[in-house]
Short mmCIF file of C-alpha atoms and ligand atoms in Angstrom, two decimals:
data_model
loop_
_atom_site.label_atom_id
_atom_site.label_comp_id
_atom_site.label_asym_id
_atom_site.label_seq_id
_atom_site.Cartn_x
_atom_site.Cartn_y
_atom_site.Cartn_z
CA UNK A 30 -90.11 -6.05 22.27
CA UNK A 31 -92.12 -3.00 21.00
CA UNK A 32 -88.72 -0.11 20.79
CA UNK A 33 -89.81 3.21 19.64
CA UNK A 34 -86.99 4.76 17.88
CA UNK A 35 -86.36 8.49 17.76
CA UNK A 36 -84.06 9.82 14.79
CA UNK A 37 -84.94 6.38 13.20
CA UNK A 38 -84.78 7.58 9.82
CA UNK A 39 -81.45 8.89 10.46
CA UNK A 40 -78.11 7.56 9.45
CA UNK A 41 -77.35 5.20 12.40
CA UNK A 42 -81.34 5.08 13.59
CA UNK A 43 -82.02 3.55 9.81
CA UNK A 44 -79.27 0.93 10.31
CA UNK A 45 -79.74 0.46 13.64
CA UNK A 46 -84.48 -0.29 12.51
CA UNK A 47 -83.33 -2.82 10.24
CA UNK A 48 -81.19 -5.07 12.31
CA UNK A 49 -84.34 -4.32 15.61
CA UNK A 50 -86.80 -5.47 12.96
CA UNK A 51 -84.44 -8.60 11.35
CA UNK A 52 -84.18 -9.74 15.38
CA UNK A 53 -88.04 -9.74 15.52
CA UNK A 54 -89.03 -6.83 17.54
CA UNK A 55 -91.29 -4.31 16.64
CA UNK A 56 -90.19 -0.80 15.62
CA UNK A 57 -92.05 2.48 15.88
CA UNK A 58 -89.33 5.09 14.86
CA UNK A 59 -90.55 8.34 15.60
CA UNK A 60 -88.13 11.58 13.29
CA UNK A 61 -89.09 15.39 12.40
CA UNK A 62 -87.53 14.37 8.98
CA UNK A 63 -85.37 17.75 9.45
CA UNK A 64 -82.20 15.90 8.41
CA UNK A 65 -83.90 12.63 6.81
CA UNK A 66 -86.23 11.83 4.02
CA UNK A 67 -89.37 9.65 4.77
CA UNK A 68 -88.05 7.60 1.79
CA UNK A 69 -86.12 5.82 4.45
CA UNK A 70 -88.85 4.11 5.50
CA UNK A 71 -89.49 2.60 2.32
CA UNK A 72 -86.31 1.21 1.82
CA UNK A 73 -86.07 -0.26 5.30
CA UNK A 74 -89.58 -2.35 4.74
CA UNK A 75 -87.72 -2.81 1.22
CA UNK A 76 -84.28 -4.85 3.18
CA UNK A 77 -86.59 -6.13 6.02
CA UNK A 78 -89.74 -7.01 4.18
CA UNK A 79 -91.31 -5.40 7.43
CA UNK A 80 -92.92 -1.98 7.55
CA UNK A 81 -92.11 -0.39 10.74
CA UNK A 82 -94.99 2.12 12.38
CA UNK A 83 -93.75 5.91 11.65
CA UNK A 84 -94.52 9.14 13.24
CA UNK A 85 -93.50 12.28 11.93
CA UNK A 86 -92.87 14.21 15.24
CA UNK A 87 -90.82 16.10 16.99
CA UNK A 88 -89.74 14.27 20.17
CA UNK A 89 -89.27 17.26 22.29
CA UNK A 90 -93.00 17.75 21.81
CA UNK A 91 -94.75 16.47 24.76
CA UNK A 92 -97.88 16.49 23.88
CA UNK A 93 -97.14 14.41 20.75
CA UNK A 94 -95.03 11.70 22.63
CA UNK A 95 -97.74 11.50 25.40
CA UNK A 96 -100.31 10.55 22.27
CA UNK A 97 -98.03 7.89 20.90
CA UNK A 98 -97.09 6.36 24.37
CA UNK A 99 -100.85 6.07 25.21
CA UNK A 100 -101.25 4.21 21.14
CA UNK A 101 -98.28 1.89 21.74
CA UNK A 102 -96.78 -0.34 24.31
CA UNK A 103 -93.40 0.92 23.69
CA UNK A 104 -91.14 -1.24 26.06
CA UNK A 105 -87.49 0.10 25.36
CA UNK A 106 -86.55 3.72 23.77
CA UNK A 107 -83.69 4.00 21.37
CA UNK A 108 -82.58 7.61 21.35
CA UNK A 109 -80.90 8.91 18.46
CA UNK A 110 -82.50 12.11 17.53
CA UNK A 111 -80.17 15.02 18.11
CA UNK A 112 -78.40 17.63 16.23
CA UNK A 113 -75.32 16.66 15.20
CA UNK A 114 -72.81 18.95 13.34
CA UNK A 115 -70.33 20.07 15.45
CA UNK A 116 -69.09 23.17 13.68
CA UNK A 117 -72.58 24.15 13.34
CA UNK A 118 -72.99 24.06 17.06
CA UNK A 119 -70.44 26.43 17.97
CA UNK A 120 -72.29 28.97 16.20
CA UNK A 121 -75.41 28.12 17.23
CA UNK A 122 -75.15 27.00 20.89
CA UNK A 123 -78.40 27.83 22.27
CA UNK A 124 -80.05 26.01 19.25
CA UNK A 125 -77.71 22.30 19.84
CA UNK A 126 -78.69 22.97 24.25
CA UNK A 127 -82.51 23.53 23.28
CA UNK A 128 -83.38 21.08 20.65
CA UNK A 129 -80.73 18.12 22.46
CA UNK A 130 -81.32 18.26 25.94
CA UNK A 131 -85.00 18.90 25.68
CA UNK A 132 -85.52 16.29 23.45
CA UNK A 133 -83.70 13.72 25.42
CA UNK A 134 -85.44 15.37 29.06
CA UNK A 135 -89.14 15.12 27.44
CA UNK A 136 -88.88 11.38 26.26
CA UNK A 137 -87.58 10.61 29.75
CA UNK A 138 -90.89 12.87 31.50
CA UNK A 139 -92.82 10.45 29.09
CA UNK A 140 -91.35 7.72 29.51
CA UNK A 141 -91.53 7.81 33.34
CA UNK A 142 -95.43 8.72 32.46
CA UNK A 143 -95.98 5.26 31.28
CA UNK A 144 -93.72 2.82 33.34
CA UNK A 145 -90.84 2.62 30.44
CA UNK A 146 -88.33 1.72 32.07
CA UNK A 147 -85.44 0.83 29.34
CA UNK A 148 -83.43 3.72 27.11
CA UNK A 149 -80.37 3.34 25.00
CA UNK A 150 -78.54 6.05 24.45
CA UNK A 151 -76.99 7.89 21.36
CA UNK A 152 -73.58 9.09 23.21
CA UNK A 153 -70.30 9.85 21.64
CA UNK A 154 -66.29 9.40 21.86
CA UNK A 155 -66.36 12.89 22.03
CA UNK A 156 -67.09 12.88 26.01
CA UNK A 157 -63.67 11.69 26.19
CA UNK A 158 -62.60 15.52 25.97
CA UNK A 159 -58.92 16.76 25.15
CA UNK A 160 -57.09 15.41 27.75
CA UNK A 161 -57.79 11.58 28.42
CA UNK A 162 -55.10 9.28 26.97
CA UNK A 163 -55.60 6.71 24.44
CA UNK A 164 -57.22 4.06 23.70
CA UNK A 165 -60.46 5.24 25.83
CA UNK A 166 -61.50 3.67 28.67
CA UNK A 167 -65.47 3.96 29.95
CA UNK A 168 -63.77 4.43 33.44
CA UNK A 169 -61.94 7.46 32.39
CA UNK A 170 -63.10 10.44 35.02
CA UNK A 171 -62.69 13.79 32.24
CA UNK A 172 -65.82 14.05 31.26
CA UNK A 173 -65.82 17.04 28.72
CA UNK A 174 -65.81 18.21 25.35
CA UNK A 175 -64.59 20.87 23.37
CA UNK A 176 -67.86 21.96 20.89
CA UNK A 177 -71.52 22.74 22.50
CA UNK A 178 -72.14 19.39 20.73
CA UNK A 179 -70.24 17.42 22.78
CA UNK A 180 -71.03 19.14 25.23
CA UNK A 181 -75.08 17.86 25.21
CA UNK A 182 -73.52 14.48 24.80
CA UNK A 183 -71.71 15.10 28.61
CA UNK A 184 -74.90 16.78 30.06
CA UNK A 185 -77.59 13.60 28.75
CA UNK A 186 -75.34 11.42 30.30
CA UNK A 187 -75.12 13.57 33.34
CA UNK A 188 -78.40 13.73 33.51
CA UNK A 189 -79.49 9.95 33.08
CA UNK A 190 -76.62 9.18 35.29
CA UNK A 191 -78.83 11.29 38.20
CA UNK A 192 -82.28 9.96 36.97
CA UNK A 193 -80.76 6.21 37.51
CA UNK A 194 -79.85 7.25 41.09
CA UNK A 195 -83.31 8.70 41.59
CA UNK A 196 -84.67 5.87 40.21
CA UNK A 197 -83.18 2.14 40.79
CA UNK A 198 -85.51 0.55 38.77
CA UNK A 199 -84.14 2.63 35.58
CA UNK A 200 -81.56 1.04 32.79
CA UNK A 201 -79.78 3.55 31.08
CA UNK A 202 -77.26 2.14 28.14
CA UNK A 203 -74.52 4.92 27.57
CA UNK A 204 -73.37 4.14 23.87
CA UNK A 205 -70.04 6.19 23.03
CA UNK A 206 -69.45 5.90 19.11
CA UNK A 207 -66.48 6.54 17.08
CA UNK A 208 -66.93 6.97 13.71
CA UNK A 209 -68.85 5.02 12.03
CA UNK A 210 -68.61 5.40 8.27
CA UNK A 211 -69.93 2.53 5.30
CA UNK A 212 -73.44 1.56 4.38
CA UNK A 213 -75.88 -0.74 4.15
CA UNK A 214 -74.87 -4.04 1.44
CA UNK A 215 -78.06 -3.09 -0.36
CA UNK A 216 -76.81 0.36 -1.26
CA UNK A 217 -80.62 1.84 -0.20
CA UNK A 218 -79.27 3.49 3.38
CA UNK A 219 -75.84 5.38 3.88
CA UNK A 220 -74.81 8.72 5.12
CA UNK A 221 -75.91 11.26 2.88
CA UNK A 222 -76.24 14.56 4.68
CA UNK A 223 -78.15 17.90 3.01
CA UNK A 224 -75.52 20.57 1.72
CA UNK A 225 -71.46 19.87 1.60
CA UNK A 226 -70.76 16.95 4.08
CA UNK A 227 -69.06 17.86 7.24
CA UNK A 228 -67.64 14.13 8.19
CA UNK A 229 -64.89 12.69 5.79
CA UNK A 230 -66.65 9.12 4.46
CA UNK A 231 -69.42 11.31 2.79
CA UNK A 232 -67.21 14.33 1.81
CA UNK A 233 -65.36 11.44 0.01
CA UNK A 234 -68.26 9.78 -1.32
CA UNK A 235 -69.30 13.00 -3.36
CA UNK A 236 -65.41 13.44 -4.59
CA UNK A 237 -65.72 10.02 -5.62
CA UNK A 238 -68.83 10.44 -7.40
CA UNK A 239 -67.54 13.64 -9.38
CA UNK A 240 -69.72 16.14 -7.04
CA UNK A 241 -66.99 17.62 -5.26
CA UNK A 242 -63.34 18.63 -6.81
CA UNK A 243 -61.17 17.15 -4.31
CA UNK A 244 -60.86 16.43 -0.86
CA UNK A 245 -59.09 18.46 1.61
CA UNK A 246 -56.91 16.79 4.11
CA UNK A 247 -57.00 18.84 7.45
CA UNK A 248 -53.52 18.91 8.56
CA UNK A 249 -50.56 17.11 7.46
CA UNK A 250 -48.53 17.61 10.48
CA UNK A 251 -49.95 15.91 13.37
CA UNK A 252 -47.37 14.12 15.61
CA UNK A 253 -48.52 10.73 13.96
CA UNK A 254 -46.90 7.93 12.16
CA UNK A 255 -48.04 9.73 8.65
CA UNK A 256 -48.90 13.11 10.02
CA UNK A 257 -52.72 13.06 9.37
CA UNK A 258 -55.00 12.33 12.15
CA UNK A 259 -56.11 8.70 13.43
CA UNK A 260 -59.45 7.54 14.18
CA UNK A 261 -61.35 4.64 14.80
CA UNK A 262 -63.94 4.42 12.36
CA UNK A 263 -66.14 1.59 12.40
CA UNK A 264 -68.96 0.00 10.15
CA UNK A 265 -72.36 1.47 10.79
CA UNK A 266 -74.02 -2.30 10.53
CA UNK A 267 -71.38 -3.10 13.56
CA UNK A 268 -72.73 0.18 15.44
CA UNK A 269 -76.27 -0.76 14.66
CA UNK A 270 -76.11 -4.34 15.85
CA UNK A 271 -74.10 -3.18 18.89
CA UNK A 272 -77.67 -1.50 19.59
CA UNK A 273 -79.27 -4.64 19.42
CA UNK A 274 -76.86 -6.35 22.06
CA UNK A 275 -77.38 -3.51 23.88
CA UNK A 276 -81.23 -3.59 23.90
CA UNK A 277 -80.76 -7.59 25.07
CA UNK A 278 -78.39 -6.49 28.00
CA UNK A 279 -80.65 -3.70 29.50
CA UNK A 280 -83.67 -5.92 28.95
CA UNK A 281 -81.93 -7.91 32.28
CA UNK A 282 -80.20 -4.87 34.25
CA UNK A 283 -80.91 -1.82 36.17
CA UNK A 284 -78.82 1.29 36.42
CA UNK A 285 -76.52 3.35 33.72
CA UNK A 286 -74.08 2.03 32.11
CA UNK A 287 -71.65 3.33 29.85
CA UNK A 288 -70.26 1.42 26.49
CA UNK A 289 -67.70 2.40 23.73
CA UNK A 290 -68.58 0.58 20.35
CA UNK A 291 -65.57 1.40 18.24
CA UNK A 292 -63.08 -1.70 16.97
CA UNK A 293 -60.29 -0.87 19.24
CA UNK A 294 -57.63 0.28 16.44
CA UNK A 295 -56.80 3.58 14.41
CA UNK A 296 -56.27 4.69 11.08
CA UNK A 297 -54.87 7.65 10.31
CA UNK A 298 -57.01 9.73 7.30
CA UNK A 299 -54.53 8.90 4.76
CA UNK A 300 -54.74 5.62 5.30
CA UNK A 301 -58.62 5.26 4.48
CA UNK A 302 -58.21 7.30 1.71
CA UNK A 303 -55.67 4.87 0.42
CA UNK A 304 -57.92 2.00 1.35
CA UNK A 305 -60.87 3.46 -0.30
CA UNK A 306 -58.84 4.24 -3.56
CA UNK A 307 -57.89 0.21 -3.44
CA UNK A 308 -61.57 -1.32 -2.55
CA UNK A 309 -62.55 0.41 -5.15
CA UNK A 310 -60.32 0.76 -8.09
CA UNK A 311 -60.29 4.33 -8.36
CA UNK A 312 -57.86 7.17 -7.22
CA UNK A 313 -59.14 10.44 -5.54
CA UNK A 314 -57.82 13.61 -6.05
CA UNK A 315 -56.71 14.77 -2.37
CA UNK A 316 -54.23 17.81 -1.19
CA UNK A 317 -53.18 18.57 2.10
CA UNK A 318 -54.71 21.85 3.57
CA UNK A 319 -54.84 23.14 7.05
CA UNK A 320 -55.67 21.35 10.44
CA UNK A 321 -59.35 22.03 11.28
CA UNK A 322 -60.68 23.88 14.27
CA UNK A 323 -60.75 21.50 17.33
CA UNK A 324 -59.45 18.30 15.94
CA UNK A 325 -56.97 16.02 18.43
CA UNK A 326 -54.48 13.89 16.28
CA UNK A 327 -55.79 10.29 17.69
CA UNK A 328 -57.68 8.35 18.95
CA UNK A 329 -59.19 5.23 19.60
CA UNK A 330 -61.45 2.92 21.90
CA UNK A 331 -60.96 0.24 24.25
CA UNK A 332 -63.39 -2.01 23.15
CA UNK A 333 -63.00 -4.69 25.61
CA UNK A 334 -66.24 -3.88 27.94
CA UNK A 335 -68.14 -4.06 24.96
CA UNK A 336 -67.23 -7.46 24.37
CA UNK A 337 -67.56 -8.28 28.12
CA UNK A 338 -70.69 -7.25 28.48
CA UNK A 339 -72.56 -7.33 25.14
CA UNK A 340 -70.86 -9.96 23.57
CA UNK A 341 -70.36 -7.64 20.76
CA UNK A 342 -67.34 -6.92 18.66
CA UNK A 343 -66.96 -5.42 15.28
CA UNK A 344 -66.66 -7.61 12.25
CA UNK A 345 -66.11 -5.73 9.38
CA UNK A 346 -62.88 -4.95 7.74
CA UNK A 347 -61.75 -1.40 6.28
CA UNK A 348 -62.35 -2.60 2.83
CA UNK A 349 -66.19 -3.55 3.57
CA UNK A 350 -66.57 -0.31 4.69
CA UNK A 351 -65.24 1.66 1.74
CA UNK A 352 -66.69 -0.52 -0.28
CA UNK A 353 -69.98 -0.05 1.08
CA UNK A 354 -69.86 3.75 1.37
CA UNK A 355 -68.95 3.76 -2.64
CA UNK A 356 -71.82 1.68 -3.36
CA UNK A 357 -74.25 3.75 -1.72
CA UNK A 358 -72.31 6.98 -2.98
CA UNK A 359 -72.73 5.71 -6.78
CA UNK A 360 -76.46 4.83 -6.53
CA UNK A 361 -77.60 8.14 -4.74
CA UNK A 362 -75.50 10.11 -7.05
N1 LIG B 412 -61.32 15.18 7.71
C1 LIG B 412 -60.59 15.66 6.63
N2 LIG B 412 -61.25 16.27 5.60
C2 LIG B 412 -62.63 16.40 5.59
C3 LIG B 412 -63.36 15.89 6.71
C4 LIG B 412 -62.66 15.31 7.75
O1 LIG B 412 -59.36 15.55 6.59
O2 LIG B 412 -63.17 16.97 4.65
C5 LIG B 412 -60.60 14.50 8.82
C6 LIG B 412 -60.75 15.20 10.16
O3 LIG B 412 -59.75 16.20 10.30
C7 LIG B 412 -60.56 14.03 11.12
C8 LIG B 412 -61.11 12.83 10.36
O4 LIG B 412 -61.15 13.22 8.99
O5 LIG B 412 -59.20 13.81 11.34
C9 LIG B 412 -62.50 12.42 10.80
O6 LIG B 412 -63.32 13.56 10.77
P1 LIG B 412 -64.91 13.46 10.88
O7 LIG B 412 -65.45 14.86 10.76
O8 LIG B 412 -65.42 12.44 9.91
O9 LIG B 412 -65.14 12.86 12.34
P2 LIG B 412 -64.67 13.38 13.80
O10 LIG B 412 -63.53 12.47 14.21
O11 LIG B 412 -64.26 14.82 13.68
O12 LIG B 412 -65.87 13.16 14.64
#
């Protein structure tokens, strides 16, 4: 299959290219580089031995897309461009509406253009909102969120929910993430976002690596065993190859269909902290500070459709992952 990746040099996209191209298909990944280096590329031909096609764009330019659909048979979209920081988007709403929505509206004009008929989509735990119990359930009705973020998460799903109705013939793949944290074994491609990170495996990563002081815990008195929040964080070479599976479902199925690829089970942020301090013989200067803005004490997925329905599951333990992260950490240091 020819899959034309958008945000492919990305965190997740560059995982995500080098399992696509270590299955056989062809890749075309298609970034603005705004939040990636064209480095990337390099190192993914470097795992892979494969080179895959690259097109600086932006993919809420028509005119652009419409050139590279004409050049390419692409047969499947992967859709990961997007911005993503969610503190960032409550200041800058309009910006996170714009640049998300349009993006993800003009690849599905273009796509309709040339008879594409297959799109995976970059969705997020987040569309769970404040109120749904845990562990999440795909068949949970509150749809919401609580940062203009999450918000364009709810609204692309929304709005390939309504293009699948419009159009039978349409597979839309609705992937909700948790967090994915860790790296590639190779230590060439890991999370390593421009200015001080925002998400804790990086923010640690930099303590770790003597860049930043200490980390800051946000709140120490959540109703939890520990009182720090839980999460389900989850390898990013699980998320990635839960792309793949996901790419072999929709090539045999027509409507939208929405997937959470997390590993089913919590840890609170003390917890990987201690972890990471074990995998990798170190200890990490940490205090407690205040809860952050917006932050619910737990949760976790139900990860049983996944496995239903992909066949996929995560494999990786909370050591590989810390380990991992560290590795990468150290060597872009
Ligand atoms: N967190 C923290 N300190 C940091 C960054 C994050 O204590 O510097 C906590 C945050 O409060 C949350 C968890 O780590 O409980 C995961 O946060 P992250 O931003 O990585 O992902 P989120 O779950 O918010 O999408």
């Amino acid at each position: 299959m020819v899959v034309l990746v958008t945000g492919g040099a990305g965190y997740i996209g560059s995982h995500t290219v080098v399992e696509l191209l270590n299955a056989g298909h062809e890749v075309l990944i298609v970034d603005d580089l705004s939040n990636a280096k064209a480095e990337v590329v390099d190192r993914i031909e470097t795992i892979t031995g494969k080179r895959p096609r690259f097109c600086q764009a932006d993919c809420a330019d028509k005119t652009a897309m419409e050139q590279i659909f004409a050049a390419n048979q692409v047969d499947a979209v992967i859709h990961f461009a997007a911005l993503k920081a969610v503190g960032e988007s409550v200041k800058k709403p309009l910006s996170y509406y714009r640049n998300n929505l349009d993006s993800a509206m003009t690849m599905l004009e273009v796509m309709e253009e040339f008879g594409c008929k297959k799109f995976v989509f970059s969705s997020s735990a987040t569309v769970y909102g404040p109120n749904n119990p845990y562990p999440y359930k795909e068949e949970m009705k509150a749809i919401e969120s609580s940062s203009p973020y999450g918000w364009t998460k709810v609204m692309i799903e929304r709005i390939l929910t309504d293009y699948c109705t419009a159009h039978p013939d349409f597979c839309a793949i609705l992937l909700r993430y948790f967090n994915p944290i860790g790296a590639h074994e190779s230590g060439l491609l890991g999370d390593d976002p421009n200015g001080i990170p925002n998400n804790l495996m990086p923010y640690i990563g930099r303590v770790a690596a003597g860049k930043l002081e200490k980390l800051t815990i946000f709140g120490g008195d959540y109703d939890t065993p520990d009182g720090t929040c839980q999460r389900d964080y989850l390898h990013v070479v699980d998320l990635a190859v839960g792309h793949l599976k996901a790419l072999e479902f929709a090539a045999g199925f027509t409507g939208v269909e929405a997937i959470n690829l997390g590993t089913g089970s919590g840890i609170s942020v003390l917890e990987l902290v201690t972890a990471f301090e074990k995998a990798n013989s170190m200890k990490l200067p940490y205090v407690i500070g205040p809860r952050r803005d917006g932050d619910l004490p737990a949760f976790w997925a139900d990860a049983s459709k996944a496995k239903e329905l992909l066949g996929w599951e995560a494999t990786h333990t909370v050591e590989d992952m810390c380990r991992s992260a560290w590795n990468f950490a150290k060597k872009s240091s």
